[in-house]
Short mmCIF file of C-alpha atoms and ligand atoms in Angstrom, two decimals:
data_model
loop_
_atom_site.label_atom_id
_atom_site.label_comp_id
_atom_site.label_asym_id
_atom_site.label_seq_id
_atom_site.Cartn_x
_atom_site.Cartn_y
_atom_site.Cartn_z
CA UNK A 121 0.00 0.00 0.00
CA UNK A 122 1.39 3.40 -1.00
CA UNK A 123 1.20 5.96 1.81
CA UNK A 124 2.42 9.56 1.69
CA UNK A 125 2.27 12.68 3.82
CA UNK A 126 -1.10 13.40 2.19
CA UNK A 127 -2.43 10.18 3.75
CA UNK A 128 -1.89 11.77 7.17
CA UNK A 129 -4.49 14.42 6.50
CA UNK A 130 -6.92 11.80 5.18
CA UNK A 131 -6.77 9.31 8.04
CA UNK A 132 -5.16 10.86 11.14
CA UNK A 133 -6.62 13.08 13.85
CA UNK A 134 -5.26 16.54 12.99
CA UNK A 135 -3.51 17.24 16.32
CA UNK A 136 -0.06 17.09 14.68
CA UNK A 137 1.39 18.74 11.60
CA UNK A 138 4.29 16.45 10.65
CA UNK A 139 7.01 17.36 8.16
CA UNK A 140 6.57 16.68 4.47
CA UNK A 141 9.20 13.92 4.47
CA UNK A 142 8.59 10.45 5.94
CA UNK A 143 11.69 8.73 7.31
CA UNK A 144 11.64 4.99 6.60
CA UNK A 145 15.01 3.72 7.82
CA UNK A 146 17.61 4.65 10.41
CA UNK A 147 21.12 3.59 11.34
CA UNK A 148 23.15 5.30 14.05
CA UNK A 149 22.66 9.04 13.69
CA UNK A 150 21.47 8.86 10.09
CA UNK A 151 17.95 8.54 8.68
CA UNK A 152 16.65 7.98 5.16
CA UNK A 153 13.29 9.13 3.82
CA UNK A 154 10.89 7.54 1.31
CA UNK A 155 12.90 9.00 -1.56
CA UNK A 156 16.20 7.65 -0.25
CA UNK A 157 17.43 11.07 0.88
CA UNK A 158 19.76 10.90 3.90
CA UNK A 159 19.60 13.13 7.00
CA UNK A 160 21.73 13.55 10.11
CA UNK A 161 19.51 13.28 13.15
CA UNK A 162 20.07 15.85 15.91
CA UNK A 163 16.43 15.54 17.00
CA UNK A 164 16.71 11.98 18.28
CA UNK A 165 12.96 11.46 18.43
CA UNK A 166 12.81 14.40 20.90
CA UNK A 167 15.59 13.24 23.22
CA UNK A 168 14.56 9.59 22.97
CA UNK A 169 16.98 7.81 20.59
CA UNK A 170 19.92 7.98 23.00
CA UNK A 171 21.77 5.21 21.15
CA UNK A 172 20.86 6.38 17.67
CA UNK A 173 18.70 4.25 15.40
CA UNK A 174 18.74 0.45 15.43
CA UNK A 175 21.66 0.05 17.84
CA UNK A 176 22.64 -3.61 17.39
CA UNK A 177 22.67 -4.46 21.12
CA UNK A 178 19.22 -2.93 21.65
CA UNK A 179 17.81 -4.62 18.56
CA UNK A 180 19.32 -7.88 19.85
CA UNK A 181 17.71 -7.45 23.29
CA UNK A 182 14.32 -6.75 21.75
CA UNK A 183 14.53 -9.69 19.34
CA UNK A 184 15.68 -12.09 22.08
CA UNK A 185 12.80 -11.05 24.34
CA UNK A 186 10.34 -11.17 21.42
CA UNK A 187 11.21 -14.85 20.96
CA UNK A 188 10.75 -15.54 24.67
CA UNK A 189 7.79 -13.65 26.20
CA UNK A 190 5.87 -10.51 25.17
CA UNK A 191 3.35 -9.72 27.84
CA UNK A 192 1.88 -10.94 31.12
CA UNK A 193 0.07 -7.96 32.75
CA UNK A 194 0.67 -7.10 36.38
CA UNK A 195 -1.15 -10.18 37.59
CA UNK A 196 2.34 -11.71 37.26
CA UNK A 197 5.72 -10.06 37.55
CA UNK A 198 8.47 -10.79 35.01
CA UNK A 199 12.24 -11.14 34.93
CA UNK A 200 13.15 -8.18 32.67
CA UNK A 201 11.08 -5.80 34.85
CA UNK A 202 12.70 -7.07 38.04
CA UNK A 203 16.19 -6.84 36.55
CA UNK A 204 15.64 -3.30 35.24
CA UNK A 205 14.16 -2.18 38.56
CA UNK A 206 17.11 -3.68 40.44
CA UNK A 207 19.55 -1.82 38.18
CA UNK A 208 17.68 1.48 38.53
CA UNK A 209 17.65 1.11 42.30
CA UNK A 210 21.35 0.25 42.38
CA UNK A 211 22.21 3.22 40.16
CA UNK A 212 20.15 5.95 41.89
CA UNK A 213 18.85 7.33 45.21
CA UNK A 214 15.70 5.25 44.80
CA UNK A 215 14.64 2.04 46.58
CA UNK A 216 11.44 1.39 44.63
CA UNK A 217 10.30 1.59 41.00
CA UNK A 218 6.90 1.82 39.30
CA UNK A 219 6.85 1.20 35.56
CA UNK A 220 4.64 3.04 33.08
CA UNK A 221 4.65 3.50 29.31
CA UNK A 222 5.51 7.16 28.83
CA UNK A 223 6.74 10.28 30.54
CA UNK A 224 3.27 11.63 31.09
CA UNK A 225 2.21 8.42 32.80
CA UNK A 226 5.34 8.32 34.97
CA UNK A 227 4.54 11.87 36.08
CA UNK A 228 0.88 11.04 36.61
CA UNK A 229 2.04 8.28 38.97
CA UNK A 230 4.44 10.68 40.70
CA UNK A 231 1.71 13.26 41.28
CA UNK A 232 -0.82 10.72 42.51
CA UNK A 233 1.77 9.18 44.82
CA UNK A 234 2.66 12.59 46.27
CA UNK A 235 -0.99 13.38 46.92
CA UNK A 236 -1.64 9.97 48.49
CA UNK A 237 1.49 10.22 50.64
CA UNK A 238 0.32 13.61 51.94
CA UNK A 239 -3.16 12.26 52.72
CA UNK A 240 -1.63 9.27 54.52
CA UNK A 241 0.76 11.28 56.66
CA UNK A 242 -0.83 14.71 57.11
CA UNK A 243 -4.46 14.57 55.95
CA UNK A 244 -6.36 15.77 52.89
CA UNK A 245 -5.66 19.50 53.49
CA UNK A 246 -2.04 19.02 52.40
CA UNK A 247 -2.92 18.96 48.72
CA UNK A 248 -1.08 21.86 47.07
CA UNK A 249 1.22 21.04 44.17
CA UNK A 250 3.62 23.78 43.13
CA UNK A 251 5.08 23.70 39.64
CA UNK A 252 6.88 26.18 37.41
CA UNK A 253 5.94 28.43 34.52
CA UNK A 254 6.94 27.03 31.11
CA UNK A 255 7.37 23.53 32.58
CA UNK A 256 6.27 20.52 30.55
CA UNK A 257 5.21 17.31 32.28
CA UNK A 258 3.02 15.46 29.76
CA UNK A 259 -0.46 15.54 28.24
CA UNK A 260 -2.67 13.68 30.70
CA UNK A 261 -5.14 16.12 32.24
CA UNK A 262 -3.29 16.15 35.59
CA UNK A 263 0.18 16.54 34.08
CA UNK A 264 -0.90 19.17 31.59
CA UNK A 265 -2.48 21.11 34.47
CA UNK A 266 0.75 20.88 36.44
CA UNK A 267 2.71 21.89 33.31
CA UNK A 268 3.41 25.59 33.06
CA UNK A 269 2.03 26.29 29.59
CA UNK A 270 -1.64 27.16 30.23
CA UNK A 271 -2.60 26.92 26.54
CA UNK A 272 -2.14 23.12 26.68
CA UNK A 273 -4.61 22.74 29.59
CA UNK A 274 -7.26 25.23 28.50
CA UNK A 275 -10.45 24.33 26.67
CA UNK A 276 -11.08 20.93 28.26
CA UNK A 277 -13.38 21.96 31.10
CA UNK A 278 -12.58 21.95 34.82
CA UNK A 279 -9.00 21.06 35.70
CA UNK A 280 -7.61 19.16 38.69
CA UNK A 281 -7.31 21.69 41.53
CA UNK A 282 -4.74 22.85 44.10
CA UNK A 283 -2.02 23.39 41.49
CA UNK A 284 -0.02 26.64 41.58
CA UNK A 285 2.76 27.96 39.38
CA UNK A 286 5.72 30.23 40.06
CA UNK A 287 8.53 31.42 37.76
CA UNK A 288 11.46 28.99 37.31
CA UNK A 289 14.69 30.08 39.01
CA UNK A 290 12.78 32.36 41.40
CA UNK A 291 13.25 31.07 44.95
CA UNK A 292 11.57 34.10 46.50
CA UNK A 293 8.41 33.44 44.46
CA UNK A 294 8.42 29.82 45.62
CA UNK A 295 8.97 30.83 49.22
CA UNK A 296 5.98 33.17 49.01
CA UNK A 297 3.65 30.37 47.85
CA UNK A 298 4.93 27.26 49.65
CA UNK A 299 3.45 26.38 53.04
CA UNK A 300 2.70 23.40 55.26
CA UNK A 301 -0.28 22.86 52.93
CA UNK A 302 2.14 22.03 50.07
CA UNK A 303 2.33 18.34 49.27
CA UNK A 304 4.91 18.49 46.46
CA UNK A 305 7.07 20.78 44.35
CA UNK A 306 7.54 19.44 40.82
CA UNK A 307 10.20 20.57 38.39
CA UNK A 308 12.59 19.69 35.60
CA UNK A 309 16.19 20.05 36.81
CA UNK A 310 16.80 21.70 33.42
CA UNK A 311 13.69 22.89 31.60
CA UNK A 312 13.45 21.27 28.16
CA UNK A 313 10.31 22.15 26.22
CA UNK A 314 10.21 25.52 28.00
CA UNK A 315 13.33 26.68 26.12
CA UNK A 316 16.36 24.79 27.53
CA UNK A 317 16.54 26.78 30.75
CA UNK A 318 19.36 25.87 33.13
CA UNK A 319 18.70 26.15 36.85
CA UNK A 320 20.71 29.08 38.25
CA UNK A 321 23.31 28.13 40.88
CA UNK A 322 21.66 27.40 44.20
CA UNK A 323 18.13 27.17 42.82
CA UNK A 324 17.64 23.39 43.07
CA UNK A 325 19.27 23.26 46.52
CA UNK A 326 17.02 26.12 47.61
CA UNK A 327 13.92 24.28 46.39
CA UNK A 328 15.08 21.19 48.31
CA UNK A 329 15.48 23.26 51.47
CA UNK A 330 12.02 24.84 51.16
CA UNK A 331 10.47 21.40 50.61
CA UNK A 332 12.20 20.09 53.74
CA UNK A 333 11.05 23.08 55.76
CA UNK A 334 7.42 22.40 54.86
CA UNK A 335 7.46 18.58 54.71
CA UNK A 336 6.73 18.69 50.99
CA UNK A 337 8.04 16.13 48.51
CA UNK A 338 10.51 17.19 45.83
CA UNK A 339 9.65 15.63 42.47
CA UNK A 340 12.18 15.84 39.65
CA UNK A 341 10.81 15.27 36.16
CA UNK A 342 13.83 13.74 34.41
CA UNK A 343 11.89 12.49 31.42
CA UNK A 344 14.02 14.62 29.09
CA UNK A 345 17.19 15.07 31.18
CA UNK A 346 17.50 11.45 32.34
CA UNK A 347 19.50 8.46 31.15
CA UNK A 348 22.74 10.21 30.33
CA UNK A 349 21.48 13.24 28.45
CA UNK A 350 23.33 15.78 30.63
CA UNK A 351 26.47 13.68 31.03
CA UNK A 352 25.18 12.18 34.30
CA UNK A 353 22.90 9.17 34.49
CA UNK A 354 20.34 11.57 35.97
CA UNK A 355 20.76 15.34 36.14
CA UNK A 356 20.12 15.41 39.90
CA UNK A 357 23.52 13.78 40.42
CA UNK A 358 25.27 16.61 38.60
CA UNK A 359 23.24 19.16 40.57
CA UNK A 360 24.02 17.48 43.88
CA UNK A 361 20.36 17.67 44.93
CA UNK A 362 18.40 14.49 45.56
CA UNK A 363 14.65 14.38 44.94
CA UNK A 364 12.06 12.23 46.74
CA UNK A 365 10.44 11.10 43.52
CA UNK A 366 11.93 11.04 40.01
CA UNK A 367 10.26 10.31 36.69
CA UNK A 368 12.13 8.82 33.73
CA UNK A 369 11.01 7.84 30.23
CA UNK A 370 12.13 8.83 26.71
CA UNK A 371 15.78 7.64 26.54
CA UNK A 372 15.14 4.80 29.00
CA UNK A 373 13.67 2.84 26.10
CA UNK A 374 15.84 4.43 23.38
CA UNK A 375 12.73 4.44 21.18
CA UNK A 376 10.70 1.66 22.75
CA UNK A 377 7.89 3.07 24.92
CA UNK A 378 8.62 2.89 28.66
CA UNK A 379 8.32 5.15 31.68
CA UNK A 380 9.43 4.74 35.27
CA UNK A 381 8.77 6.46 38.56
CA UNK A 382 11.51 6.10 41.16
CA UNK A 383 11.14 6.81 44.87
CA UNK A 384 12.16 5.82 48.37
CA UNK A 385 10.83 2.80 50.24
CA UNK A 386 9.02 4.98 52.80
CA UNK A 387 7.16 7.07 50.20
CA UNK A 388 6.41 4.03 48.04
CA UNK A 389 4.41 2.60 50.98
CA UNK A 390 1.54 4.91 50.01
CA UNK A 391 0.96 2.98 46.77
CA UNK A 392 -0.67 -0.05 48.30
CA UNK A 393 -2.14 -2.89 46.25
CA UNK A 394 -4.82 -1.43 43.99
CA UNK A 395 -4.02 2.28 44.44
CA UNK A 396 -2.49 2.67 40.99
CA UNK A 397 -1.64 0.53 37.97
CA UNK A 398 -1.14 0.08 34.24
CA UNK A 399 -1.78 -2.89 31.94
CA UNK A 400 1.45 -2.46 30.02
CA UNK A 401 3.65 -0.90 32.74
CA UNK A 402 6.62 -3.23 33.23
CA UNK A 403 6.03 -4.99 29.93
CA UNK A 404 8.84 -7.54 29.33
CA UNK A 405 9.73 -6.22 25.86
CA UNK A 406 10.07 -2.65 27.12
CA UNK A 407 12.01 -3.68 30.21
CA UNK A 408 14.40 -5.95 28.29
CA UNK A 409 15.20 -2.97 26.08
CA UNK A 410 15.47 -0.64 29.09
CA UNK A 411 17.89 -2.97 30.84
CA UNK A 412 20.19 -3.03 27.81
CA UNK A 413 19.97 0.74 27.40
CA UNK A 414 20.87 1.31 31.03
CA UNK A 415 23.81 -1.12 30.80
CA UNK A 416 25.12 0.70 27.73
CA UNK A 417 24.61 4.28 28.91
CA UNK A 418 25.56 3.98 32.57
CA UNK A 419 29.31 3.72 32.09
CA UNK A 420 31.94 6.41 32.79
CA UNK A 421 33.08 6.22 29.14
CA UNK A 422 29.65 6.95 27.67
CA UNK A 423 28.75 9.63 30.25
CA UNK A 424 32.13 11.38 29.83
CA UNK A 425 31.62 11.02 26.07
CA UNK A 426 28.34 12.93 26.36
CA UNK A 427 30.13 15.81 28.06
CA UNK A 428 32.93 15.83 25.45
CA UNK A 429 30.47 15.65 22.53
CA UNK A 430 28.39 18.39 24.13
CA UNK A 431 31.45 20.65 24.28
CA UNK A 432 32.33 19.96 20.65
CA UNK A 433 28.73 20.67 19.64
CA UNK A 434 28.62 23.87 21.63
CA UNK A 435 31.96 25.13 20.28
CA UNK A 436 30.84 24.57 16.69
CA UNK A 437 27.53 26.34 17.35
CA UNK A 438 29.52 29.27 18.78
CA UNK A 439 31.63 29.30 15.60
CA UNK A 440 28.47 29.31 13.45
CA UNK A 441 27.20 32.19 15.54
CA UNK A 442 30.46 34.13 15.17
CA UNK A 443 29.87 34.03 11.41
CA UNK A 444 26.10 34.54 11.22
CA UNK A 445 25.17 36.40 14.46
CA UNK A 446 21.88 34.57 14.92
CA UNK A 447 22.01 33.39 18.54
CA UNK A 448 21.94 35.37 21.74
CA UNK A 449 23.04 32.39 23.83
CA UNK A 450 23.91 28.69 23.57
CA UNK A 451 22.69 26.91 26.70
CA UNK A 452 21.87 23.53 28.19
CA UNK A 453 23.97 20.65 29.49
CA UNK A 454 25.67 17.68 27.85
CA UNK A 455 23.78 16.82 24.66
CA UNK A 456 20.62 18.75 25.49
CA UNK A 457 21.46 22.10 23.95
CA UNK A 458 19.46 25.15 23.01
CA UNK A 459 20.49 27.98 20.72
CA UNK A 460 18.39 30.99 21.71
CA UNK A 461 17.71 33.25 18.75
CA UNK A 462 18.93 36.84 18.77
CA UNK A 463 16.14 39.49 18.85
CA UNK A 464 16.38 40.02 15.07
CA UNK A 465 15.20 36.41 14.57
CA UNK A 466 12.66 36.28 17.42
CA UNK A 467 9.85 33.80 16.81
CA UNK A 468 11.63 32.15 13.85
CA UNK A 469 13.00 28.92 15.37
CA UNK A 470 10.82 26.88 13.03
CA UNK A 471 12.33 28.63 9.99
CA UNK A 472 15.76 27.41 11.13
CA UNK A 473 14.39 23.89 11.67
CA UNK A 474 12.91 23.84 8.17
CA UNK A 475 16.05 25.25 6.55
CA UNK A 476 18.21 22.71 8.40
CA UNK A 477 15.97 19.88 7.21
CA UNK A 478 16.28 21.18 3.68
CA UNK A 479 20.09 21.08 4.11
CA UNK A 480 19.93 17.50 5.45
CA UNK A 481 20.00 17.89 9.25
CA UNK A 482 17.08 17.31 11.60
CA UNK A 483 16.88 19.61 14.62
CA UNK A 484 14.17 20.50 17.14
CA UNK A 485 12.71 23.70 18.50
CA UNK A 486 11.89 24.50 22.14
CA UNK A 487 9.28 27.20 21.75
CA UNK A 488 9.39 29.83 19.02
CA UNK A 489 12.75 31.32 19.97
CA UNK A 490 15.07 28.38 20.63
CA UNK A 491 16.58 25.79 18.27
CA UNK A 492 17.11 22.60 20.27
CA UNK A 493 19.54 19.73 19.75
CA UNK A 494 19.15 16.29 21.38
CA UNK A 495 21.24 13.87 19.28
CA UNK A 496 22.28 10.32 20.05
CA UNK A 497 24.52 10.18 23.12
CA UNK A 498 27.03 8.08 21.17
CA UNK A 499 26.95 10.10 17.95
CA UNK A 500 30.28 9.90 16.08
CA UNK A 501 32.24 13.15 16.02
CA UNK A 502 32.19 13.04 12.22
CA UNK A 503 28.37 13.11 12.29
CA UNK A 504 28.37 16.07 14.68
CA UNK A 505 30.69 17.95 12.33
CA UNK A 506 28.83 17.07 9.13
CA UNK A 507 25.40 17.66 10.71
CA UNK A 508 26.45 21.09 11.95
CA UNK A 509 28.03 21.93 8.59
CA UNK A 510 24.64 21.28 7.01
CA UNK A 511 22.92 23.17 9.84
CA UNK A 512 25.17 26.16 9.10
CA UNK A 513 23.98 25.97 5.48
CA UNK A 514 20.43 26.16 6.79
CA UNK A 515 21.32 29.13 8.98
CA UNK A 516 22.78 30.90 5.94
CA UNK A 517 19.62 30.17 3.96
CA UNK A 518 17.58 31.94 6.66
CA UNK A 519 19.93 34.86 7.21
CA UNK A 520 20.93 35.43 3.57
CA UNK A 521 18.00 34.01 1.58
CA UNK A 522 19.05 35.79 -1.65
CA UNK A 523 22.59 34.37 -1.54
CA UNK A 524 21.29 30.87 -0.80
CA UNK A 525 18.88 31.01 -3.75
CA UNK A 526 21.47 32.25 -6.29
C1 PLP B 231 10.21 16.94 30.92
C2 PLP B 231 9.14 16.14 30.25
N1 PLP B 231 8.21 15.52 31.00
C3 PLP B 231 7.24 14.78 30.45
C4 PLP B 231 7.13 14.64 29.09
C5 PLP B 231 6.02 13.80 28.51
O1 PLP B 231 6.51 12.60 28.09
P1 PLP B 231 5.60 11.66 27.13
O2 PLP B 231 5.39 12.44 25.87
O3 PLP B 231 6.40 10.42 26.96
O4 PLP B 231 4.31 11.43 27.85
C6 PLP B 231 8.07 15.26 28.27
C7 PLP B 231 7.97 15.15 26.80
O5 PLP B 231 8.47 15.94 26.06
C8 PLP B 231 9.09 16.03 28.86
O6 PLP B 231 10.01 16.66 28.12
#
């Protein structure tokens, strides 16, 4: 059956507007579309494909599990889920793991657990959840309400209550809103969708301190920053601030859907039998992949490699900027980088994305003013260099459209 981009408009719900090209094959950091045209992938499925496309070890893990056992439900446990949970516990602050299928679901579990924990220990009045403006936590109705982009939560009727927002990096604003009624403070330790916003020095430690003062749980959403993206297995390690609950997804499955919520044994007690669940959460296929991904990423060589690749990436972006004067700032950590557009190009991030695609490199945006890069964590240096050479071509096409056309 012949399918094209036009088929999308004929048969799909119109909540997305995908690009004109349809990738059909991937290998490492390269993709090929229906016409056989090759691209370098700096988008990584939105910070998901941490080992590039079709990494042989991950493909092998999936195939081996596919020949063994696909699904059981949570009526039974399974070996891959137990092994992955054991490895996550050994590698982090956490003692307990809940598996889900996506970031939004991992966060939904985190928020429900925080609320239930507060009810169990302090009573139903301790219900306030404080989150941050521009945050992104998923698209379930609870997580989109906690997210800090009101447009995503509006127009669906009454929202879950007792959710307040304050500006990111503003401890005084948090201090003014937090109280003994606060059950949890939820944040990304580096805001992704909101524009690649680094926490300012002292911010995360200050949030931790305010949570402790008011017996509120600290929830880190590491769906985008987790599994090596910042050069640490989880960004909280680099920040030196430990949360009470952490959500992980995206890169944990390297492209196979999985989510996980990590927490301490004491907090986990509030999820008793029947309080929460998921048919597919802890699925053997997903967990077999996750185990292999964790084994591959959680090594000093790979994590140091992320930092080194990030520096190379950043230096080349600075060089592009020295020539074209398009960015006001390059920010982020490891291989989660954002190039904020200078005022002259405000609102035009998508033009740069489209021009880069035209030149053969896939990038992302983070809002209208930031071009975002989230490539494979093991991308070869040669692919970084070639992908950014093509990106620079795209930048020139935006900044000097006449020269590019001639
Ligand atoms: C920080 C963060 N949390 C949650 C999510 C939602 O994850 P999912 O789309 O897998 O539900 C995302 C997705 O972009 C994210 O970046």
